Tab-separated table of C-alpha atoms and ligand atoms in Angstrom:
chain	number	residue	atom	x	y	z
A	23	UNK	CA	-22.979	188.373	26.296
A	24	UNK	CA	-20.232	190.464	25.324
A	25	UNK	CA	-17.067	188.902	24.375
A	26	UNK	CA	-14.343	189.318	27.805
A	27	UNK	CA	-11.575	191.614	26.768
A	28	UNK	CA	-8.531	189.806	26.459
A	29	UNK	CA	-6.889	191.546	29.023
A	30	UNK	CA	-8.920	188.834	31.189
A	31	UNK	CA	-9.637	185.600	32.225
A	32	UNK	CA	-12.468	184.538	29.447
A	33	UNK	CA	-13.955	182.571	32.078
A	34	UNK	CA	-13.892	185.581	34.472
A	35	UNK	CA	-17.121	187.846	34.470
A	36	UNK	CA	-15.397	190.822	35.879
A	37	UNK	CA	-14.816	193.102	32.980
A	38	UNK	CA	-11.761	195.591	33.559
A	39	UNK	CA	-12.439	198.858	34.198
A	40	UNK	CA	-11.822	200.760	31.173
A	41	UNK	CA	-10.213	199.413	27.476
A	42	UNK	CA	-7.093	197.797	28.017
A	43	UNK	CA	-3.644	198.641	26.491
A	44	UNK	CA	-3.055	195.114	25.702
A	45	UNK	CA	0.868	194.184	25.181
A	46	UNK	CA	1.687	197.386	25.925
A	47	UNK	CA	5.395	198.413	25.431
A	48	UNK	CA	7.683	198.587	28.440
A	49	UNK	CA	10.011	201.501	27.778
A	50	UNK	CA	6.811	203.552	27.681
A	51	UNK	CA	5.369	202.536	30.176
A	52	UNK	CA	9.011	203.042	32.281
A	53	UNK	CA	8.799	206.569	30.690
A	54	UNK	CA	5.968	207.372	29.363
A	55	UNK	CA	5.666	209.235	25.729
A	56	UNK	CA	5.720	212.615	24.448
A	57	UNK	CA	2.397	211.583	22.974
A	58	UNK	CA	-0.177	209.304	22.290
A	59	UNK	CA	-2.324	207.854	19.808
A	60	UNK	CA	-6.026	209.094	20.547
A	61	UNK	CA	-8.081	207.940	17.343
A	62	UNK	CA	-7.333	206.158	13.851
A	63	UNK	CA	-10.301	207.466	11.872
A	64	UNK	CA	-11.678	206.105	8.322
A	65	UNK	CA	-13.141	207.963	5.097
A	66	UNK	CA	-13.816	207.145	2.088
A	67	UNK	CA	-14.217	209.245	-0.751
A	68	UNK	CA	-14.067	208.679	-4.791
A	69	UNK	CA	-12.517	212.312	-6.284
A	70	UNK	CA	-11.181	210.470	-9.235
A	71	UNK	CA	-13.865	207.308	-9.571
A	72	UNK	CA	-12.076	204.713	-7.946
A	73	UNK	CA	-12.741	204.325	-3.758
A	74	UNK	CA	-9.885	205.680	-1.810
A	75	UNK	CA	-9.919	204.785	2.128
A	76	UNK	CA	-7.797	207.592	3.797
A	77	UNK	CA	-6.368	206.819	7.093
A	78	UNK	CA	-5.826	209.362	9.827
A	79	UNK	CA	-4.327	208.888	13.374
A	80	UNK	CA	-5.081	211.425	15.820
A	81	UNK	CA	-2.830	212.105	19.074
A	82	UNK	CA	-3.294	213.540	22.617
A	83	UNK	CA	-0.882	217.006	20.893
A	84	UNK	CA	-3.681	219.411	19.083
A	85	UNK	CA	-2.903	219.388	15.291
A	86	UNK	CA	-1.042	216.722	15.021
A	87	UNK	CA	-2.103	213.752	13.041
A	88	UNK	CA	-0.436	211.756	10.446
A	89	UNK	CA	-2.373	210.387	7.191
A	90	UNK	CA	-2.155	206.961	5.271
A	91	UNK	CA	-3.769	205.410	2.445
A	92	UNK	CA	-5.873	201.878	2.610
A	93	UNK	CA	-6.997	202.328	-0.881
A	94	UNK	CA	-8.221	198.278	-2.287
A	95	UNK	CA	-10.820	199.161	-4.734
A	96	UNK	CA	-11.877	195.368	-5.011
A	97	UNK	CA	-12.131	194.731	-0.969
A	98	UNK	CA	-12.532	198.117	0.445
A	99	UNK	CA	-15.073	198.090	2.890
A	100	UNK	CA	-13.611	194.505	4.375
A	101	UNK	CA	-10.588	196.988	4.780
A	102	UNK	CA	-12.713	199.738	6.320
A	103	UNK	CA	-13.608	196.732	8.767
A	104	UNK	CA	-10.110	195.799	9.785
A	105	UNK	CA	-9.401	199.255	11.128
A	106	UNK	CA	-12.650	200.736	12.503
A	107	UNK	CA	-13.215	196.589	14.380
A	108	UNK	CA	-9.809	195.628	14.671
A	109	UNK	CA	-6.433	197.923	14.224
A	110	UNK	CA	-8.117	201.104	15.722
A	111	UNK	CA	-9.144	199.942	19.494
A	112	UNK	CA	-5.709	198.432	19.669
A	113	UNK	CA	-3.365	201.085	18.653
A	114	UNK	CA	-5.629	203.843	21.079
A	115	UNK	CA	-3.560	204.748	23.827
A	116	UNK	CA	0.209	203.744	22.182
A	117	UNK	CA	3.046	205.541	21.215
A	118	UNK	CA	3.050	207.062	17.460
A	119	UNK	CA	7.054	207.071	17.820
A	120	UNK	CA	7.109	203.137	17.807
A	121	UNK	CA	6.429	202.165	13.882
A	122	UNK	CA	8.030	198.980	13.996
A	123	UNK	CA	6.883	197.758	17.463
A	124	UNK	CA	3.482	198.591	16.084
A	125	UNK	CA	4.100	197.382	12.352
A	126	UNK	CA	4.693	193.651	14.320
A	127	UNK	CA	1.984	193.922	16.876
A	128	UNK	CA	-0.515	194.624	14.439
A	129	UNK	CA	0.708	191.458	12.273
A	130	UNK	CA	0.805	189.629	14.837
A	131	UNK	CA	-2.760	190.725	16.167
A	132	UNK	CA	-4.831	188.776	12.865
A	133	UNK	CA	-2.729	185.187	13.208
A	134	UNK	CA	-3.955	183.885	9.918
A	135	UNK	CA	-1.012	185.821	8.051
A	136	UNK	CA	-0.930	188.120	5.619
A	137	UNK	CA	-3.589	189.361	2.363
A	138	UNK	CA	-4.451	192.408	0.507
A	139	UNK	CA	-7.321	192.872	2.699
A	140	UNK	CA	-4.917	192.916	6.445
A	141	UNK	CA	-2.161	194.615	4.199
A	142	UNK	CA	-4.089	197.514	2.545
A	143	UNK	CA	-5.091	198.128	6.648
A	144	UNK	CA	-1.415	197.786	7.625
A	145	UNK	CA	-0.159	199.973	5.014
A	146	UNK	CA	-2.918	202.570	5.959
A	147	UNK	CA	-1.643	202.939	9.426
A	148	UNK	CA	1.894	202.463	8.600
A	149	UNK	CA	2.220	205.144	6.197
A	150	UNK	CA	-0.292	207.695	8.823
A	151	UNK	CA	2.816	207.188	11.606
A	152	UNK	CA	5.582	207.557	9.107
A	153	UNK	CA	3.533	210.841	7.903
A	154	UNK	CA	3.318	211.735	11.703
A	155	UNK	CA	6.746	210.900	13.131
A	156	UNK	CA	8.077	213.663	9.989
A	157	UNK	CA	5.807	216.022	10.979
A	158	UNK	CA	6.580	215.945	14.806
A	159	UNK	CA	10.625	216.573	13.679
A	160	UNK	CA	9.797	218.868	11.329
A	161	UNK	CA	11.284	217.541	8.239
A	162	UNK	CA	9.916	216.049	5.023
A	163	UNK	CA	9.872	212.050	4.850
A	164	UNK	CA	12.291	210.972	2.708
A	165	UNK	CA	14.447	213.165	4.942
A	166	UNK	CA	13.762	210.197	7.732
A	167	UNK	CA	15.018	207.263	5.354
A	168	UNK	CA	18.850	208.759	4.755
A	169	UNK	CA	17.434	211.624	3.128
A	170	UNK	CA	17.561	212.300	-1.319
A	171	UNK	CA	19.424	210.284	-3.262
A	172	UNK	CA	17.914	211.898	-6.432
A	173	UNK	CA	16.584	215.443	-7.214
A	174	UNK	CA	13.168	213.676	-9.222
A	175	UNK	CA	11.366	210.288	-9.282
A	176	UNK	CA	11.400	209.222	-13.502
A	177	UNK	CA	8.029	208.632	-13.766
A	178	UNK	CA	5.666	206.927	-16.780
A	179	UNK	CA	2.618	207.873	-18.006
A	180	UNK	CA	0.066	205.219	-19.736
A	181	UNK	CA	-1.392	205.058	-23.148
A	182	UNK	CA	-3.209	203.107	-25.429
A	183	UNK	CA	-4.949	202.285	-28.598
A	184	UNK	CA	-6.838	200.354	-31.028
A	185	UNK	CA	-3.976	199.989	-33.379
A	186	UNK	CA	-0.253	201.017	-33.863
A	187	UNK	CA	-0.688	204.003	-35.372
A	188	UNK	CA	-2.726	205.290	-33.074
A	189	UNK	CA	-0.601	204.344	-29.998
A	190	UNK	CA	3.016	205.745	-31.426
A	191	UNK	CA	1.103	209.344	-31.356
A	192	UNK	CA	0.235	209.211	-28.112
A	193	UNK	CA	3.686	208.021	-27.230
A	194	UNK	CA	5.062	210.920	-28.766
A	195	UNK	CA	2.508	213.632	-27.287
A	196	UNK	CA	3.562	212.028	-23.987
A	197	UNK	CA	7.249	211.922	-25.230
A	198	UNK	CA	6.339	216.024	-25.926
A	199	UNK	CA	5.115	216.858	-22.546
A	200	UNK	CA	8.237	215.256	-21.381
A	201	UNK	CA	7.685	211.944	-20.542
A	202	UNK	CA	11.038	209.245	-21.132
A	203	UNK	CA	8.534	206.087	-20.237
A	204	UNK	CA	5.660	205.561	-21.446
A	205	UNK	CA	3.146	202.303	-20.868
A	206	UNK	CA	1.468	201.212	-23.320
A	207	UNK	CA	-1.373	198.893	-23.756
A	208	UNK	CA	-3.284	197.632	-27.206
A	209	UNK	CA	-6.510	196.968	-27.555
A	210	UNK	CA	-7.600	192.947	-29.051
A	211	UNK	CA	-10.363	193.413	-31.640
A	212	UNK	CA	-13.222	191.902	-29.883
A	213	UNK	CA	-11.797	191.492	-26.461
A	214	UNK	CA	-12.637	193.256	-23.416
A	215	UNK	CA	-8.025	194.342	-22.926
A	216	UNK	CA	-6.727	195.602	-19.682
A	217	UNK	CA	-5.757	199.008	-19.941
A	218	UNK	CA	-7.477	199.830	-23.052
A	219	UNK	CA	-10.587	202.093	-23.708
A	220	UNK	CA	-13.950	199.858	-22.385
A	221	UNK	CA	-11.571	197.100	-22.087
A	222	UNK	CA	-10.605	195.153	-18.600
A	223	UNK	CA	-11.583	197.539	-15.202
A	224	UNK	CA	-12.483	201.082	-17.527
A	225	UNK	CA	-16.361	199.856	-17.186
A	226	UNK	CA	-17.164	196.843	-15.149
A	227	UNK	CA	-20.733	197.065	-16.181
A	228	UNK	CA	-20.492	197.371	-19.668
A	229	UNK	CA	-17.866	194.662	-19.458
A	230	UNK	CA	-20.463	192.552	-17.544
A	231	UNK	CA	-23.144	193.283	-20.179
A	232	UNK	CA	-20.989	192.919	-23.453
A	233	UNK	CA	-20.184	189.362	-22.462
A	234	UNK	CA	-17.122	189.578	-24.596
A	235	UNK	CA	-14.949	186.151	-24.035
A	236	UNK	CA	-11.619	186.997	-23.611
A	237	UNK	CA	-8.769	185.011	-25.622
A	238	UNK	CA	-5.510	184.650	-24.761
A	239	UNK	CA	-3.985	182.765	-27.490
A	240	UNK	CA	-5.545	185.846	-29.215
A	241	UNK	CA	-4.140	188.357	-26.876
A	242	UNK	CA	-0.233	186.674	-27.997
A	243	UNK	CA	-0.808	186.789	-31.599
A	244	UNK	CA	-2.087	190.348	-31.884
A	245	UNK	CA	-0.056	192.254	-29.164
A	246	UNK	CA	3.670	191.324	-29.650
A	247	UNK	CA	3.475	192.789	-33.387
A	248	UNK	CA	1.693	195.659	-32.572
A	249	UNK	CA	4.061	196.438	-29.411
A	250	UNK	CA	7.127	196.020	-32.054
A	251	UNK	CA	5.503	198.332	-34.678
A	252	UNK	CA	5.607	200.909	-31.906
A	253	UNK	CA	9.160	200.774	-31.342
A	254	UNK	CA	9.518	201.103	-35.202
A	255	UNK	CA	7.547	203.996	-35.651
A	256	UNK	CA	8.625	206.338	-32.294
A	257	UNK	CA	12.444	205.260	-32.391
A	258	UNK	CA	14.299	204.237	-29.501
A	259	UNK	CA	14.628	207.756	-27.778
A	260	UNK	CA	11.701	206.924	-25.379
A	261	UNK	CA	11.130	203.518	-22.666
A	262	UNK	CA	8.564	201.324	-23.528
A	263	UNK	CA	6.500	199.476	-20.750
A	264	UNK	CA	3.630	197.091	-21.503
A	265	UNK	CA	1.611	195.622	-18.710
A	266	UNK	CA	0.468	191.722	-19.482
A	267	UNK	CA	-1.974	192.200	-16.370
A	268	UNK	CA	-1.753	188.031	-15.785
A	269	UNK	CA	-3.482	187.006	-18.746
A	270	UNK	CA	-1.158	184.883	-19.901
A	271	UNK	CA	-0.040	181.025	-19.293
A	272	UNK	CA	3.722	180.065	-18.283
A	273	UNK	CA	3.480	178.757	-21.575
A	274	UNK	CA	1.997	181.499	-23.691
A	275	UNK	CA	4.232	183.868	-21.560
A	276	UNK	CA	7.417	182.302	-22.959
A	277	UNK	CA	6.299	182.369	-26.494
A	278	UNK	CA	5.119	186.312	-25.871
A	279	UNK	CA	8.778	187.014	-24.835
A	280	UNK	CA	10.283	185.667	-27.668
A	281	UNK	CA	7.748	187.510	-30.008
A	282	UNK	CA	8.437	190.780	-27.996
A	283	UNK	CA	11.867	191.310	-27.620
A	284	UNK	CA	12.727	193.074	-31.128
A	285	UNK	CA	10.580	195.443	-29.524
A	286	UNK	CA	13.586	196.291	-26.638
A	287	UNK	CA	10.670	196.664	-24.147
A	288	UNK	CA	11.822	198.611	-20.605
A	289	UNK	CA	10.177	196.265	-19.150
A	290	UNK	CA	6.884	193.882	-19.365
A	291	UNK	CA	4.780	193.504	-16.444
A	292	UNK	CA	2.861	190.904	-14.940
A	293	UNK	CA	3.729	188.393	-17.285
A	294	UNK	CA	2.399	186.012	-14.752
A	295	UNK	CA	-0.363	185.819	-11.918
A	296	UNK	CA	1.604	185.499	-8.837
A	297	UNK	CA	0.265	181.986	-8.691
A	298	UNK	CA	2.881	180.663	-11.234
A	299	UNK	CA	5.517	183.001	-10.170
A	300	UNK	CA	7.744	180.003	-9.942
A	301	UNK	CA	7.914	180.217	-13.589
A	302	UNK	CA	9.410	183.444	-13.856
A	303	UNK	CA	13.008	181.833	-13.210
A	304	UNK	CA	13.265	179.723	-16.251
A	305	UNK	CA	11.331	183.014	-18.415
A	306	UNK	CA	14.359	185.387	-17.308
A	307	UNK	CA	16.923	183.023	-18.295
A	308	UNK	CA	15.677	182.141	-21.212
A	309	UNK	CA	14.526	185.698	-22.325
A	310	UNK	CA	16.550	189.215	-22.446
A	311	UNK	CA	12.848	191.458	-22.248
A	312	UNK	CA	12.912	192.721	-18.851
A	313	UNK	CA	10.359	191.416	-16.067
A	314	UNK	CA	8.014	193.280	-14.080
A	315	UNK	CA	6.201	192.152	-11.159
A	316	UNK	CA	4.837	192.628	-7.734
A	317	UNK	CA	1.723	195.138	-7.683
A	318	UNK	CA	-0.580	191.993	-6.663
A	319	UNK	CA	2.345	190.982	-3.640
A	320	UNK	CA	0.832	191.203	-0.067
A	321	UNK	CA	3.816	189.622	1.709
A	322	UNK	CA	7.360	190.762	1.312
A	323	UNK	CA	8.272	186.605	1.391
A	324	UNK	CA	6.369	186.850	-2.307
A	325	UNK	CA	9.347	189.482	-3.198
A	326	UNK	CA	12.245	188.032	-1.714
A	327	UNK	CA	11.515	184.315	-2.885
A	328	UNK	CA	12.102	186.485	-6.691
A	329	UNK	CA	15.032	188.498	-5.674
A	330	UNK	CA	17.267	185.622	-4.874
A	331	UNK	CA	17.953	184.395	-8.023
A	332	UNK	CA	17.342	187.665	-8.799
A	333	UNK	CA	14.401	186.237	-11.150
A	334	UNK	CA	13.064	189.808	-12.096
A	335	UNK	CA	14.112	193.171	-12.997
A	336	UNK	CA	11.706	195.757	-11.520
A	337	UNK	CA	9.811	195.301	-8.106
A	338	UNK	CA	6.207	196.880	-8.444
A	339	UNK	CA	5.660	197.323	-5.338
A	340	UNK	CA	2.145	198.908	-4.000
A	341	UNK	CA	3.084	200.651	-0.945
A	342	UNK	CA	-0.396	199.894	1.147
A	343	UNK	CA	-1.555	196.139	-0.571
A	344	UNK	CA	2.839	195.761	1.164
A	345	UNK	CA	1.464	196.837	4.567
A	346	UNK	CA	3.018	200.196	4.061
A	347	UNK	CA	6.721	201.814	3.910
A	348	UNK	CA	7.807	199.695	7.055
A	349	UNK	CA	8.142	196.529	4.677
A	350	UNK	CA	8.038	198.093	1.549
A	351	UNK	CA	11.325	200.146	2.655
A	352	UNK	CA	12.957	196.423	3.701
A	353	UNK	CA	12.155	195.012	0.310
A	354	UNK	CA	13.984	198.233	-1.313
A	355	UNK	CA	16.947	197.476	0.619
A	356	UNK	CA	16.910	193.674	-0.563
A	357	UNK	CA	16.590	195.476	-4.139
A	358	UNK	CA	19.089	197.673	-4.271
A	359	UNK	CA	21.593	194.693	-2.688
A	360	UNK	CA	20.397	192.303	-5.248
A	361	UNK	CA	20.361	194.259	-8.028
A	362	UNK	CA	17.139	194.570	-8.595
A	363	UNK	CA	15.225	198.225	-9.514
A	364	UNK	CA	12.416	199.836	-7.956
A	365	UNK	CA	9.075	200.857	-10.344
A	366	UNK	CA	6.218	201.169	-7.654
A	367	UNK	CA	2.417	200.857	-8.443
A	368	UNK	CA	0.457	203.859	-8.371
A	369	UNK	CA	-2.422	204.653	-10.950
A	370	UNK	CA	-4.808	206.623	-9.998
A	371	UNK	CA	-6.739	204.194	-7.342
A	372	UNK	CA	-3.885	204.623	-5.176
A	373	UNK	CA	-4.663	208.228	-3.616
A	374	UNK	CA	-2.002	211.017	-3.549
A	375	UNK	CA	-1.034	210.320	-0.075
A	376	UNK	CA	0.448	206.718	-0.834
A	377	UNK	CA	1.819	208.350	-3.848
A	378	UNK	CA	3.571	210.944	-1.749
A	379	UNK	CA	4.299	208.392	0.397
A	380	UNK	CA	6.261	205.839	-2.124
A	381	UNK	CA	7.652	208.518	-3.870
A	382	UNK	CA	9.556	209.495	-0.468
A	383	UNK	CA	10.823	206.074	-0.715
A	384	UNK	CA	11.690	206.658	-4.323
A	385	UNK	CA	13.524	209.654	-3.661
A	386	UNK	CA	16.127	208.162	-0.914
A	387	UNK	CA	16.545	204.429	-2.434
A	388	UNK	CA	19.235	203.433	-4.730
A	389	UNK	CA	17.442	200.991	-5.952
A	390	UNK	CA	14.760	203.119	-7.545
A	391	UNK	CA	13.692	202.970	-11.384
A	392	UNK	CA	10.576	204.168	-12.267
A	393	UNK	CA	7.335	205.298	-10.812
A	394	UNK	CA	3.982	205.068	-12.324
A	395	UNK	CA	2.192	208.192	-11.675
A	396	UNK	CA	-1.579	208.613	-12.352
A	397	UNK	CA	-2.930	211.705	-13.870
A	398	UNK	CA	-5.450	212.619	-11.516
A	399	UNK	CA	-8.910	214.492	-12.279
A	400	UNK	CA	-9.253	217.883	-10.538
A	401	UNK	CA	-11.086	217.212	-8.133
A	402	UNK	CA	-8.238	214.794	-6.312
A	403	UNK	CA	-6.412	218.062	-6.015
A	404	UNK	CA	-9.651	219.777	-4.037
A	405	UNK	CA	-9.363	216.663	-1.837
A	406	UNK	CA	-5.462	215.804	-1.306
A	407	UNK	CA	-3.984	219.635	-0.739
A	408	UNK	CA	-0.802	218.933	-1.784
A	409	UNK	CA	-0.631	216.255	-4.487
A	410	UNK	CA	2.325	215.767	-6.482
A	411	UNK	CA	2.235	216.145	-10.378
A	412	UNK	CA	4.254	214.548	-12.539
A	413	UNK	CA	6.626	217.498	-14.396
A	414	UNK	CA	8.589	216.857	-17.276
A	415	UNK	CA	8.481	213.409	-16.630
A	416	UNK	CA	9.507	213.590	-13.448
A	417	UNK	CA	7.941	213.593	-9.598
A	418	UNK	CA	9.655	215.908	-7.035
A	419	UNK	CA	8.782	215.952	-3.086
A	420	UNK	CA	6.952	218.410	-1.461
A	421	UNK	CA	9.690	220.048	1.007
A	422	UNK	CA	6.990	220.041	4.220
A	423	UNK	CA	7.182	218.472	6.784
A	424	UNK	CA	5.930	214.813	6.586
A	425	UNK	CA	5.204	213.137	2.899
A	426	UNK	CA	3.181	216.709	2.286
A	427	UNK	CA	-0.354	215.782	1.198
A	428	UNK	CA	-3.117	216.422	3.226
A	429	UNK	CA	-6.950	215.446	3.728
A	430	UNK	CA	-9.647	218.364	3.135
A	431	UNK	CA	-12.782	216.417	4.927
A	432	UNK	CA	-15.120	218.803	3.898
A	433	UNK	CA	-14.349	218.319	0.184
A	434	UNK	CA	-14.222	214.433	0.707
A	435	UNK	CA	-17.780	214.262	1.349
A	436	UNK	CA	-18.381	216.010	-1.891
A	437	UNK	CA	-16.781	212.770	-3.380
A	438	UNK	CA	-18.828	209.931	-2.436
A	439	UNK	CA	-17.813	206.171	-3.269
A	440	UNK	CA	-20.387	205.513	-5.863
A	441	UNK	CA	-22.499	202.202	-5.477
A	442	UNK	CA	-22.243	199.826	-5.832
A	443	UNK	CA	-18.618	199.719	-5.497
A	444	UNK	CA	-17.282	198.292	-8.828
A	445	UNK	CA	-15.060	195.841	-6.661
A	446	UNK	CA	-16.430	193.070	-8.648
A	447	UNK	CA	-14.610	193.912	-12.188
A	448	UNK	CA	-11.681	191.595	-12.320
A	449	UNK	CA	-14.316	188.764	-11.976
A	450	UNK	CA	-16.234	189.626	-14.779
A	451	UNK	CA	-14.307	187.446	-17.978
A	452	UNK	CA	-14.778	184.142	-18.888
A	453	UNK	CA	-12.338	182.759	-21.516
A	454	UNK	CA	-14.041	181.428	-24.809
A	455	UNK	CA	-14.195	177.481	-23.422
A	456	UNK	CA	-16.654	179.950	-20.343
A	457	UNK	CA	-14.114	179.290	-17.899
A	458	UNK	CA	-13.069	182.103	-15.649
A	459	UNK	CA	-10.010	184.358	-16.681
A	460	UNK	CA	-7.502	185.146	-13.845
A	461	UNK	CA	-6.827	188.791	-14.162
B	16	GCO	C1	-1.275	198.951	-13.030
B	16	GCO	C2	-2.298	198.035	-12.458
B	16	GCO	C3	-3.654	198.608	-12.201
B	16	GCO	C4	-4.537	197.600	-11.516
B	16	GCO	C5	-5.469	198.285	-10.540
B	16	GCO	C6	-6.280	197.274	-9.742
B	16	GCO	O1	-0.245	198.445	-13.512
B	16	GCO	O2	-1.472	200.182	-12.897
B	16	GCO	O3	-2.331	196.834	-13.197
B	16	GCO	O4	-4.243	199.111	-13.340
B	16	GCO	O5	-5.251	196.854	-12.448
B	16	GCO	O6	-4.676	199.081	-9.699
B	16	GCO	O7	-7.088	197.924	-8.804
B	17	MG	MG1	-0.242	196.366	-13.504
């Protein structure tokens, strides 16, 4: 029997007539709306690798749609679910206009709060009627959030290496092609490292298959000197960033800050999983190395329980895993009033149109730092008209209306995600006692 529709009685069997606007909002329905939301439709497509889910809500006015970005490479298919089952058949029929009223309804619409898997979803959608509200005024996004603030987003590029040597090159090619921050990430000897060649999510398989234990204590005394032999050998005329990725304990953590800081990091990230972020108070008052954290943050209660103190320096922020610019905007403004600076996710997993999309928040917040921009492959470009690239070490705006990337369908399905999905690649370590590691 199909389930009633909960605009009645579940122990009625008279079914309404047609789908039900349920909690629909009164001022449109005492006015009506200019136009309405006719379809939220889902793709996926891989142009760089990595899946990206691309979000795009269609309205009753020919041409104009908005586009958003679900992109979860570990869940996305669960987030496929969310809005094809769930988000979708409720936001048919509504006003586009009403982001917030929509932002809330949808929250409220799961119960159990919160997760990447109901944020990536949110965010999606969110970003699709920011997109769409531009585009129907005519202007470019950030114009809609107080408008520029800055003429370019700083942005930082990554690189890595199996030794110092190696790494302080790359810095300075990067530094050459006009890069001012620059990640950097150095590979263990025998370890499977995040953000290093083969090492943590570059080949799940082969990670899988080496069945390389990963250390940690090993991890603290390798990296710190390496990191500080960097600084030595490129000078102090370019930032330094260095991404922990969780793989440390709050007690290993404390000793890696006091074997980094002759380093004078920008920032490190991650120090933590978000499980012991209630550590991170006692690390930044006991340590001057700037902290780093948030890419992993579904709820913006995760942020604002850190900016209080304030207990961090940056706020990484991933503008869909946040539920999209509605909250991600709300956590900027806690930022910028607490002192706190802006340096939102965005490797190359999340897809050019949550790039544009944070980057418009980038652009009009005083709060704003740095932005990690992914270099993506060419064939991103063939999919996302429109995608920013980082010049000179810098992202500018498009000027169109809306965040300014678009959706070529046609060259999407030249993409496919490629199976299976390599969602399971953070799960793959063990730590040398065979215990799982917690990327
Ligand atoms: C970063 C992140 C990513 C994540 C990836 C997970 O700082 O860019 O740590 O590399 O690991 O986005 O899907
Ligand atoms: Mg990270």
């Amino acid at each position: 029997m199909a389930l009633p529709d909960a605009g009645t009685d579940s122990h009625s069997d008279t079914a309404p007539a047609g789908p039900v606007l349920l909690a629909p909002a009164p001022w449109v329905e005492e006015r009506g709306a200019a136009v309405r939301i006719t379809a939220v439709r889902t793709f996926l497509t891989a142009p760089h690798g990595c899946p990206h889910l691309v979000v795009r809500v269609e309205t009753d006015d020919p041409g104009l749609y908005g586009l958003g970005c679900a992109s979860d490479p570990q869940r996305t298919l669960a987030v496929r679910s969310v809005l094809d089952d769930y988000v979708a058949p409720l936001l048919v029929g509504r006003d586009p206009d009403d982001i917030e009223d929509i932002h809330r309804l949808l929250l409220n619409s799961g119960y159990w709060r919160g997760g990447s898997v109901t944020g990536n979803a949110l965010g999606g959608v969110d970003v699709a009627l920011w997109d769409l509200k531009a585009k129907r005024l005519g202007v470019p996004l950030h114009s809609l959030f107080g408008g520029r603030v800055r003429a370019f987003a700083e942005a930082y590029t990554h690189v890595d290496g199996q030794d110092a040597a190696e790494i302080a090159d790359k810095v300075l090619a990067a530094r050459e092609r006009g890069y001012r921050h620059v990640r950097i990430q150095a590979a263990v000897p025998g370890a499977d490292t995040y953000g290093t060649a083969g090492g943590g999510a570059a080949d799940p398989r082969a990670v899988h298959e080496r069945r390389v234990p990963w250390d940690s204590g090993g991890y603290l005394r390798h990296v710190p000197p390496v990191l500080t032999r960097v600084r030595e050998l490129v000078g102090d005329d370019v930032e330094l960033l260095h991404d922990v990725h969780e793989r440390l304990d709050p007690r290993q953590a404390r000793e890696f800050l006091r074997r980094v800081e002759d380093a004078r990091m920008y920032f490190v990230e991650d120090l933590l999983a978000p499980e012991d972020a209630g550590h991170f108070k006692r690390l930044h008052d006991a340590s001057p190395v700037p902290l780093a954290v948030g890419e992993l943050f579904h709820d913006p209660a995760q942020f604002t329980a850190l900016l209080a103190g304030p207990d961090i320096d940056f706020a990484r922020i991933r503008v869909p895993t946040l539920g999209g610019l509605t909250p991600a905007r709300k956590v900027a403004a806690m930022c910028e009033l607490r002192g706190v600076r802006l340096a939102p996710h965005g490797p190359a997993d999340v897809s050019p149109v949550a790039q544009a999309a944070t980057l418009a928040m980038d652009i009009s917040s005083h709060a704003f730092g740095v932005q990690e921009a992914a270099v993506f492959k060419p064939p991103v470009h063939e999919v996302y008209p429109g995608t920013v690239v980082a010049e000179g070490g810098g992202l500018r705006p498009n000027e169109s209306p809306g965040h300014g990337v678009d959706f070529d369908e046609a060259a999407a399905r030249r993409y496919p995600v490629p199976e299976p999905l390599a969602h399971d690649r953070w799960a793959l370590l063990r730590n040398t006692d065979g215990s799982v590691q917690r990327p």
